[in-house]
Every structure is written in C-alpha cells, then in structure tokens.
C-alpha atoms as a PDB file:
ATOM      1  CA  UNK A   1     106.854   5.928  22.960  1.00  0.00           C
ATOM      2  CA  UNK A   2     107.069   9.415  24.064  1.00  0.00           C
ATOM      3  CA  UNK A   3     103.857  10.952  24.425  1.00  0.00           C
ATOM      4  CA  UNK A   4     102.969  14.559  25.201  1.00  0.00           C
ATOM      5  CA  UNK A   5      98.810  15.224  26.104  1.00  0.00           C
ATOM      6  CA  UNK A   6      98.478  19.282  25.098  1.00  0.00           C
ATOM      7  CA  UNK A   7      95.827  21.198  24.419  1.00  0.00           C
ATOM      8  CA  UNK A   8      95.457  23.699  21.564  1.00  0.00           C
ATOM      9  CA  UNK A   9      96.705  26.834  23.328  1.00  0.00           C
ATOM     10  CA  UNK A  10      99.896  24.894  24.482  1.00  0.00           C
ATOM     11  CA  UNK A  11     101.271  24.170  21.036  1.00  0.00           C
ATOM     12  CA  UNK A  12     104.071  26.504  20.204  1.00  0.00           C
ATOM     13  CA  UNK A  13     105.645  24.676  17.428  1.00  0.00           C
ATOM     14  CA  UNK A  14     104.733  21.923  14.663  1.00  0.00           C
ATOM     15  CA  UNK A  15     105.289  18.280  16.391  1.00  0.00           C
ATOM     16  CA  UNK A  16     106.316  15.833  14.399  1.00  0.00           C
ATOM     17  CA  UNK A  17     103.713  13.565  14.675  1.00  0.00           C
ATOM     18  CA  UNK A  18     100.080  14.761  16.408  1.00  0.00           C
ATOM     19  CA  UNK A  19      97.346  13.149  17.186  1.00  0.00           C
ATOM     20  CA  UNK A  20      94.044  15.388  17.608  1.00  0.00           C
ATOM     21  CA  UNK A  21      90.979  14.214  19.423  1.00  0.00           C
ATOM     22  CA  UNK A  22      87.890  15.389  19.259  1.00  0.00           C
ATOM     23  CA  UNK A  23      85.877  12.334  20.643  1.00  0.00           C
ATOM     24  CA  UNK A  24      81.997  14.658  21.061  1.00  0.00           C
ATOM     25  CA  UNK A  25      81.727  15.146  18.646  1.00  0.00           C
ATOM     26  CA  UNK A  26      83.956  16.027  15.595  1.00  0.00           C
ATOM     27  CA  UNK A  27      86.041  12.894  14.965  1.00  0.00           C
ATOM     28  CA  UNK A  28      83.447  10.654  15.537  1.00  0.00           C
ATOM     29  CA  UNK A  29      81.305  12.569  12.885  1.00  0.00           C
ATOM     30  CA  UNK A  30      84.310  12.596  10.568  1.00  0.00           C
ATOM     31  CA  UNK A  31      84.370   8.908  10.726  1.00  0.00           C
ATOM     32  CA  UNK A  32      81.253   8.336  10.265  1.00  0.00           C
ATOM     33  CA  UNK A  33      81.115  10.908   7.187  1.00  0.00           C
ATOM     34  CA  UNK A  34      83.788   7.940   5.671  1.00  0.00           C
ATOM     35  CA  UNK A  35      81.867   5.285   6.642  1.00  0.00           C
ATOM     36  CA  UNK A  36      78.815   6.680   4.272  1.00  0.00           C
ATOM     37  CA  UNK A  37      81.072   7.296   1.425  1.00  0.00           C
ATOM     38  CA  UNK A  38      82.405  10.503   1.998  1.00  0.00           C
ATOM     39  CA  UNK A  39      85.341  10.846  -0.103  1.00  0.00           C
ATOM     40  CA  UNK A  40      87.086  13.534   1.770  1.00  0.00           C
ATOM     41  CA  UNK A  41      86.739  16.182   4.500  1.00  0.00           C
ATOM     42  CA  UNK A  42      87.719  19.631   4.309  1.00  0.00           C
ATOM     43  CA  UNK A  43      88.602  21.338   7.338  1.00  0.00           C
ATOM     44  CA  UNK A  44      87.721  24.971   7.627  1.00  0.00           C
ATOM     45  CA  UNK A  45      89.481  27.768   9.006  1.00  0.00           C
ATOM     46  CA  UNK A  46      86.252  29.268  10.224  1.00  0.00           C
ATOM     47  CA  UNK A  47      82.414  29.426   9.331  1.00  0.00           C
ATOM     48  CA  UNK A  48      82.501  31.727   6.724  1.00  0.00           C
ATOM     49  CA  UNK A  49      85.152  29.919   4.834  1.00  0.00           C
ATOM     50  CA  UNK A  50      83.523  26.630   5.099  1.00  0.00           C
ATOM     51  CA  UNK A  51      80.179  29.057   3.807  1.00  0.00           C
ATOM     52  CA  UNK A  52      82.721  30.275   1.190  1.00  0.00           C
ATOM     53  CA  UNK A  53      83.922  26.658   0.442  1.00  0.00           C
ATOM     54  CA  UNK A  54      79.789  25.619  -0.135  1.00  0.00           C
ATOM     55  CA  UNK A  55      79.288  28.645  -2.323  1.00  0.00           C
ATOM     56  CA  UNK A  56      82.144  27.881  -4.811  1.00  0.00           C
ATOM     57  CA  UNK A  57      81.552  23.956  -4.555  1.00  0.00           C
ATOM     58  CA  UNK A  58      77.412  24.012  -4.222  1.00  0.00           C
ATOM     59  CA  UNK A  59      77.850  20.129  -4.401  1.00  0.00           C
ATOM     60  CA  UNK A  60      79.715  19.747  -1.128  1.00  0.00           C
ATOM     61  CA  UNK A  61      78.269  19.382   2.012  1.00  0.00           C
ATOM     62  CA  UNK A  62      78.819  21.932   4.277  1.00  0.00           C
ATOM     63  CA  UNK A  63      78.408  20.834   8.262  1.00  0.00           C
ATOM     64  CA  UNK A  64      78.839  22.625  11.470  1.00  0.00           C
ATOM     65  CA  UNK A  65      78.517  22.099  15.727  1.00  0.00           C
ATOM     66  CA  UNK A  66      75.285  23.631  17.266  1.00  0.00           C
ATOM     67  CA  UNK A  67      71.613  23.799  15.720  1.00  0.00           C
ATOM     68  CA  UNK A  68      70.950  24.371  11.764  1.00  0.00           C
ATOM     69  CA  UNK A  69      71.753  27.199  10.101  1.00  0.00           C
ATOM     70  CA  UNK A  70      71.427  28.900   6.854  1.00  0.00           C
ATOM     71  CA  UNK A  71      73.684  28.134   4.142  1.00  0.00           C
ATOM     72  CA  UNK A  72      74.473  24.399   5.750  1.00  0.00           C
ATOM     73  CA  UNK A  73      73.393  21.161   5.370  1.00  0.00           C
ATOM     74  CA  UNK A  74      74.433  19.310   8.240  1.00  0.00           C
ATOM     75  CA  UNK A  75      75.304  19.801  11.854  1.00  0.00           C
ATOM     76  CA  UNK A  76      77.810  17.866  13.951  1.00  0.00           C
ATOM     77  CA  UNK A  77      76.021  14.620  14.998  1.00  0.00           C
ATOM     78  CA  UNK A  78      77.107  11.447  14.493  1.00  0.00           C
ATOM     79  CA  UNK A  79      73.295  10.515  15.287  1.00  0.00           C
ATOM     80  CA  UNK A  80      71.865  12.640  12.557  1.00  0.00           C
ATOM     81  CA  UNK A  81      74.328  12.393   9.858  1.00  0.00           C
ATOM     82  CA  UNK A  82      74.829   8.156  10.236  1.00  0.00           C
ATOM     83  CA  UNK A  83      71.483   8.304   7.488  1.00  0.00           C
ATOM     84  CA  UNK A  84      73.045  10.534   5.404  1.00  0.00           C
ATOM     85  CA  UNK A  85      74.447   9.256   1.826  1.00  0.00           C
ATOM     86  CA  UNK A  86      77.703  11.064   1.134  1.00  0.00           C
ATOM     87  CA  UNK A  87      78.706   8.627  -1.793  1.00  0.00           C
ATOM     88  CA  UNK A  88      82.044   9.990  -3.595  1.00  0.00           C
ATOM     89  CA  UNK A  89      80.718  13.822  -1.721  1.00  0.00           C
ATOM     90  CA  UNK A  90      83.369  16.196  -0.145  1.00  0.00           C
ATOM     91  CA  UNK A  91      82.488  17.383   3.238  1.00  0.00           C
ATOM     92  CA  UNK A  92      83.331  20.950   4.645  1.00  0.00           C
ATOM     93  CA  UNK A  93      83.408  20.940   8.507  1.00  0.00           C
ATOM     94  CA  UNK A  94      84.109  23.226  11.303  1.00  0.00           C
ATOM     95  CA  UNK A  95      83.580  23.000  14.676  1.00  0.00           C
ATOM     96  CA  UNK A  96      84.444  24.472  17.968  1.00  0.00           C
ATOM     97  CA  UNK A  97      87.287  22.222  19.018  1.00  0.00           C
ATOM     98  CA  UNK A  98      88.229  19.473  16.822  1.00  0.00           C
ATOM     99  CA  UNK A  99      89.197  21.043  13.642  1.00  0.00           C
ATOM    100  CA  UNK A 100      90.533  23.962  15.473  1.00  0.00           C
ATOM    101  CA  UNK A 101      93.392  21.762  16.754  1.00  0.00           C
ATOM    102  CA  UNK A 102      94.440  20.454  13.543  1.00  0.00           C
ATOM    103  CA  UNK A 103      94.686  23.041  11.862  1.00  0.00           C
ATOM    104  CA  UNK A 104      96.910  24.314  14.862  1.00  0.00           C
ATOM    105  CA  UNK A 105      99.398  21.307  13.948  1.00  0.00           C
ATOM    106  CA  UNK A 106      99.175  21.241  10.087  1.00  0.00           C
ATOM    107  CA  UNK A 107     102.524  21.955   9.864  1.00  0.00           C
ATOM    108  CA  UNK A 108     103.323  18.170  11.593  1.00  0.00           C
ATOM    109  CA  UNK A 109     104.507  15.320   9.456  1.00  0.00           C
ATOM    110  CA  UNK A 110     101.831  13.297  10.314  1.00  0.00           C
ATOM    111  CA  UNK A 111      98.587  14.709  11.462  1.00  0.00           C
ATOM    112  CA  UNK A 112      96.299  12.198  12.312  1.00  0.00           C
ATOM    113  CA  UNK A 113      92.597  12.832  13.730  1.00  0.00           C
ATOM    114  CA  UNK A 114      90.658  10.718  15.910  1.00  0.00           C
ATOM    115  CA  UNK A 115      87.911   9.284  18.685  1.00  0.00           C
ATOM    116  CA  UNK A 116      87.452   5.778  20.422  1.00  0.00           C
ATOM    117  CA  UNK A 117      85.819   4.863  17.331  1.00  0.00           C
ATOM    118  CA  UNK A 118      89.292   4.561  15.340  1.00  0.00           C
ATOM    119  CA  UNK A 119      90.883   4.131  17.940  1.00  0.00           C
ATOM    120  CA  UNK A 120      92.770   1.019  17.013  1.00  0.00           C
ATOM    121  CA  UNK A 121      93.570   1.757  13.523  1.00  0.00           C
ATOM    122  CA  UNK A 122      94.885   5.027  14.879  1.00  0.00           C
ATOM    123  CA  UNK A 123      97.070   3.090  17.230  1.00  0.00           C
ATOM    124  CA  UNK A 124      98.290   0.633  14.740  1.00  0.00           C
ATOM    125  CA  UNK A 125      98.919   3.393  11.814  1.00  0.00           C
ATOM    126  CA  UNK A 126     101.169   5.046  14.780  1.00  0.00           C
ATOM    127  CA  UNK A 127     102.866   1.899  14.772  1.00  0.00           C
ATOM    128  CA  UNK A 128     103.479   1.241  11.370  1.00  0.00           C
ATOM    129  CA  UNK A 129     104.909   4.269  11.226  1.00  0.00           C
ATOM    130  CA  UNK A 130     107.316   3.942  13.956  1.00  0.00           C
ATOM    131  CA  UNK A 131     106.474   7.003  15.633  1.00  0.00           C
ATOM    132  CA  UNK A 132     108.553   7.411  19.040  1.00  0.00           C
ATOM    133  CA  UNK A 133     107.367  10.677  19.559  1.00  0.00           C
ATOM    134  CA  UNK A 134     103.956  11.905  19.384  1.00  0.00           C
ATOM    135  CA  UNK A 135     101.784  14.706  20.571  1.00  0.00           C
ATOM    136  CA  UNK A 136      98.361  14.168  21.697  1.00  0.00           C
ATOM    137  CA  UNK A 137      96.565  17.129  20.743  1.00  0.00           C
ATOM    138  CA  UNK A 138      93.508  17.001  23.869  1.00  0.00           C
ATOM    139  CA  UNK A 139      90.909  19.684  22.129  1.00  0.00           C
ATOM    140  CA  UNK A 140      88.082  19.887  24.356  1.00  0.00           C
ATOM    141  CA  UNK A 141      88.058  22.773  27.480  1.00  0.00           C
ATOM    142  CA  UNK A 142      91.105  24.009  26.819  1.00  0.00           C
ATOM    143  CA  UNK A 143      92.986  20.656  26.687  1.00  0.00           C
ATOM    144  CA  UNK A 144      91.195  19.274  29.815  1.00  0.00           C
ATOM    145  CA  UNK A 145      88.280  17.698  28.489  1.00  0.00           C
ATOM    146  CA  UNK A 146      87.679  13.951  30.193  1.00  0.00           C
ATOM    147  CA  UNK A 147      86.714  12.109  26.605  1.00  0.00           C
ATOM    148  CA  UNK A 148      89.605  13.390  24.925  1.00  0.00           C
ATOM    149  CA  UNK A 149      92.045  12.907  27.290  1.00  0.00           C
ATOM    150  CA  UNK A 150      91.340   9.799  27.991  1.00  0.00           C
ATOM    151  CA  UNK A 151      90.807   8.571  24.458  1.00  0.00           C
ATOM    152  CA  UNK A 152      94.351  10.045  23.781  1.00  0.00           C
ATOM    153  CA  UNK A 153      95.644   8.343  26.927  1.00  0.00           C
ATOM    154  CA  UNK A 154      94.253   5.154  25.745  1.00  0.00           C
ATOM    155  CA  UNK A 155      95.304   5.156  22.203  1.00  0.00           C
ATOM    156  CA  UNK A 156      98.745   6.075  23.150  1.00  0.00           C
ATOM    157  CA  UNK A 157      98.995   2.769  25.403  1.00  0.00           C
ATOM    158  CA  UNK A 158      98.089   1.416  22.103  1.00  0.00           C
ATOM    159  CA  UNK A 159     100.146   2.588  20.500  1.00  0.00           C
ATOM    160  CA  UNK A 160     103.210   1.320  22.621  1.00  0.00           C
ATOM    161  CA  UNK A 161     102.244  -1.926  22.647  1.00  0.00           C
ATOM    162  CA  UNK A 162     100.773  -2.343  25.267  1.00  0.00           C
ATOM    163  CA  UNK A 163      97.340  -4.671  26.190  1.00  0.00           C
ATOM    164  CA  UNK A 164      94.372  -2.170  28.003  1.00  0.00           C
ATOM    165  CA  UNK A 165      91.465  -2.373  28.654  1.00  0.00           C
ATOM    166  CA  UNK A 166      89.591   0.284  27.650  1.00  0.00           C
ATOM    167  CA  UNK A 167      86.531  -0.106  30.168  1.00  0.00           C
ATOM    168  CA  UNK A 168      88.202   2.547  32.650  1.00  0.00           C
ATOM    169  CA  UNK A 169      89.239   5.187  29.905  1.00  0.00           C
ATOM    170  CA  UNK A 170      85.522   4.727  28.491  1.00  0.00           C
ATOM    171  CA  UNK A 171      83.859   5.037  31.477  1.00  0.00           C
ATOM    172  CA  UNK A 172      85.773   8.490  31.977  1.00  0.00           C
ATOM    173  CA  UNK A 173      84.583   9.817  28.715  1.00  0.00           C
ATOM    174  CA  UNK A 174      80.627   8.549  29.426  1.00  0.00           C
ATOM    175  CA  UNK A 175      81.202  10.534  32.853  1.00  0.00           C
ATOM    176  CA  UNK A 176      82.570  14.095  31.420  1.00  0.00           C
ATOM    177  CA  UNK A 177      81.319  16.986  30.713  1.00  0.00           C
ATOM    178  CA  UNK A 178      80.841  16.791  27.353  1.00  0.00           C
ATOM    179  CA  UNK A 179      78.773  13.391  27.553  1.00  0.00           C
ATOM    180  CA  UNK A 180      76.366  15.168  30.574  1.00  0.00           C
ATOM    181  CA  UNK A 181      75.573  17.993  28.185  1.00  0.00           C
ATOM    182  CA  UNK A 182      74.748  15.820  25.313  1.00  0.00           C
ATOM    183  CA  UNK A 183      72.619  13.931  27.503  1.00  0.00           C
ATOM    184  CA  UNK A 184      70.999  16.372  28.994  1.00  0.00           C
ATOM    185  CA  UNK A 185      69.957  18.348  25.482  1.00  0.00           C
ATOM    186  CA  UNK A 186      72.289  21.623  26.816  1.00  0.00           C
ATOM    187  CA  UNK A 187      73.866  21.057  23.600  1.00  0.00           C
ATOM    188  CA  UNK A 188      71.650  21.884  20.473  1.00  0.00           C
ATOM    189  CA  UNK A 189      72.047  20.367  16.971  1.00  0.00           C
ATOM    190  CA  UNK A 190      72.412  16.756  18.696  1.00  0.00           C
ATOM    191  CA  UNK A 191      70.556  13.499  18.869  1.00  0.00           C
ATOM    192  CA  UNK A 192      69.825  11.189  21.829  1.00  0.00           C
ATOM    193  CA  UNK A 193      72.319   8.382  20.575  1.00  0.00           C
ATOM    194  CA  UNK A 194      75.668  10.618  20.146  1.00  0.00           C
ATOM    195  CA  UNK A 195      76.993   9.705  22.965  1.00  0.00           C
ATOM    196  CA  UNK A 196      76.414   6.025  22.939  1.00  0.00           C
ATOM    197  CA  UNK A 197      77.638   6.612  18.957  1.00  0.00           C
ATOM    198  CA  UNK A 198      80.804   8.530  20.412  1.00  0.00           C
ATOM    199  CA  UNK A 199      81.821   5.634  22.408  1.00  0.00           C
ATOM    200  CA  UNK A 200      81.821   2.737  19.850  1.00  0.00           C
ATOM    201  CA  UNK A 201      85.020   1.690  20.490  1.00  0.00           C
ATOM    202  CA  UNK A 202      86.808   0.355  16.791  1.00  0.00           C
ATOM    203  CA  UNK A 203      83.619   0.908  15.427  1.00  0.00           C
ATOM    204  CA  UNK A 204      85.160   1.516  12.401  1.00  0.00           C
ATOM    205  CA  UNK A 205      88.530  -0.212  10.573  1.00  0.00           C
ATOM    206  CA  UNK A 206      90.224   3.376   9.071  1.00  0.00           C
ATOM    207  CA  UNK A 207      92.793   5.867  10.733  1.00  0.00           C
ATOM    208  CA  UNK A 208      91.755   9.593   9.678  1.00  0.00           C
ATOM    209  CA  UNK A 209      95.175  11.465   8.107  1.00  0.00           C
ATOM    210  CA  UNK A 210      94.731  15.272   7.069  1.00  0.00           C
ATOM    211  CA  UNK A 211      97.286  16.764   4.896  1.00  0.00           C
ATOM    212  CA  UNK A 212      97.613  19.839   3.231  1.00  0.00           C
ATOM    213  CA  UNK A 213      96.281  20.130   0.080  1.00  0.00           C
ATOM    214  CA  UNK A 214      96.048  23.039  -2.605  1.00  0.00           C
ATOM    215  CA  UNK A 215      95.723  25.282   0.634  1.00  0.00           C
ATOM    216  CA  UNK A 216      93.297  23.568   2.242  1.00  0.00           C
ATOM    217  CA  UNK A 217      93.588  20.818   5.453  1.00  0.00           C
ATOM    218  CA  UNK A 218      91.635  17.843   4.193  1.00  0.00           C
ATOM    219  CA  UNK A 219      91.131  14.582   6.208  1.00  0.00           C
ATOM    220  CA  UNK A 220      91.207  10.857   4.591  1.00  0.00           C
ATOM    221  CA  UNK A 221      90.779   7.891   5.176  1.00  0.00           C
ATOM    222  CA  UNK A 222      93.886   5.390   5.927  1.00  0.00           C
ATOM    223  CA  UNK A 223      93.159   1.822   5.999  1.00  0.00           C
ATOM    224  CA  UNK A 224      96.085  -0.097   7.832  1.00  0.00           C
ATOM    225  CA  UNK A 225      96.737  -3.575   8.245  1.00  0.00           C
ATOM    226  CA  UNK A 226      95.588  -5.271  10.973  1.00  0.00           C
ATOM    227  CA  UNK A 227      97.973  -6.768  13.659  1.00  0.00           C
ATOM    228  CA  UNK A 228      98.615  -8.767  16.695  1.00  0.00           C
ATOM    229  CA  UNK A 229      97.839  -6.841  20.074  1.00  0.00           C
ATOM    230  CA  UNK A 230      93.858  -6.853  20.311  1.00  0.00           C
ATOM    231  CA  UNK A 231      92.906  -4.320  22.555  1.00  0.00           C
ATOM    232  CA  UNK A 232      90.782  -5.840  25.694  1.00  0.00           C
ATOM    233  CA  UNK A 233      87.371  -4.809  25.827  1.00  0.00           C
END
C-alpha cells in the first residue's frame, strides 16, 4: 500500500482515499459518541455553525474542544462524555484539529476518521476495500503531532498486512505533546482518564466513515468483518 502521512495545510487536492486522525481527542470522542448510541455525527464547519446546527435541531447535541460554553452541551472528552446517553441522538462537533481535516478531504472517495481505538476496524475496512493508495491525514501541530502520526503509521502497517506491535507506536503517543498537556490539566474541558481512554487500542469493533450528506459532513459508524491478521499487543 502506498501511504502518504500529511497534515492539513499540505493537502492540495481530494485523495482518493484519506484517513484523518485525531487520536486527543476528537476521534476517540467520536467513537465513543457511537458506542453510547449516537446515531450520527455532524461535523461543523466552525462554532457558530455547529451553534446554528443546535438552534435549528434543539434536540441534537452540540459538543466542542476546551471548557463549557454557552449554547453547548458537551465538550471534547472521551472521559466526560463515556456517561452520557446519546440513544438514536445526532451529535454536532467541532474541534480544533480533527474535524478540520476532514472536512479538508470531503471531496475523497472514502473518508474515513479515526484513533488507536478503531484502529483495527479502520485497518481492515481499508482492506476490504482494496485501497492501494491512501492518505493519512496527521491533524495535530500542523501535521506533526506524535499520537497522530504514529496512530496513522500504525494503522497503515495494518492495513498492508502486516503483523505490529503496537507497544512502540503507543508509547509515542503516551509521550507527546498532546498526552503531557492533558496530563498536566494545560488543557481545559478534560478529565484525568482521556488519555488512558485515548489509548485503548480496538477498544471498540466500528470504522468511522463521513460522507457528505444534504450539505453537511456526517460521520457513521461501519461495522466490518473481522479477519485473520490480529494485531500484536
């Protein structure tokens, strides 16, 4: 598989197949939206159109990165939100990064979005596919962010084929930037277990496709088969 590791600014034109990582914190949030029953994520353009989204659908929940704010009802933590019930709900999210670089590649045949904690099914729905050519959209500092390059450099491994273990690219993620900030409480609107939360690896079965829809990016859940090639832990 040929696989390109860019970040947002170095996209000129629509791949054909991307993969966007946001591993702290918006994927893993997204996935963990699914997991308690969201049916489907929106993916704003900016914070007034996911405020604008809220006010024409008051039934949606509305979530964004950093501390609380008016007008929203969640913020980007997989910590805080893993309580929440989102049964059949639609969830409007945008955040600094993650949803940033897929909207930059909504134009792609297959946009799919991901962390560690999908990792597999991400891998596996690359497969299925028989995608030879795939760009690894790295959205964190400007495409040099440790967790999400190393996420994307895992899953594409994966995605070949090939047998890793994923101690090494894990450990590079718990080390970065991202994961010190967290830790440390520089970030606001977080909770003490994000990181560990962000580095689940398969925690969950489902690959994460967004396609455009009435106008709108919105992210879905894709179960996929599973299949030979267990990734060592």
């Amino acid at each position: 598989m040929d696989a390109r590791f860019l970040g947002i600014a170095e996209i000129s034109e629509a791949p054909s197949v991307a993969v966007v990582i946001d591993v702290m914190r918006a994927y893993t949030v997204a996935a963990w939206a699914f997991a308690r029953g969201a049916e489907k994520i929106v993916l704003a353009e900016s914070l007034d159109d996911a405020l604008a989204l809220k006010a024409f659908h008051p039934d949606w929940v509305a979530l964004k990165d950093g501390p609380p704010a008016p007008g929203f009802d969640a913020v980007n933590s997989p910590g805080l939100l893993r309580s929440a019930d989102l049964a059949g709900r639609t969830v409007v999210q945008k955040t600094t990064a993650g949803t940033v670089g897929a909207l930059a590649v909504r134009d792609a045949s297959l946009v799919l979005c991901a962390g560690f904690v999908v990792a597999e099914a991400t891998a596996r729905t690359l497969r299925s596919h028989g995608c030879d050519d795939v760009t690894f959209v790295v959205t964190g500092e400007d495409g040099r962010a440790e967790e999400d390059l190393a996420c994307a450099q895992y899953i594409a491994r994966r995605a070949a084929g090939t047998v890793t273990d994923a101690a090494g690219f894990l450990h590079r993620a718990g080390a970065s930037r991202a994961a010190t900030e967290l830790t440390e409480g520089v970030r606001e609107g977080a909770h003490p277990d994000d990181v560990a939360l962000c580095l689940e690896l398969d925690r969950f079965p489902f690959a994460m496709v967004a396609t455009p829809e009435g106008g709108l990016m919105v992210l879905r859940p894709h179960d996929v088969p599973s299949a030979g090639g267990t990734a060592v832990i």
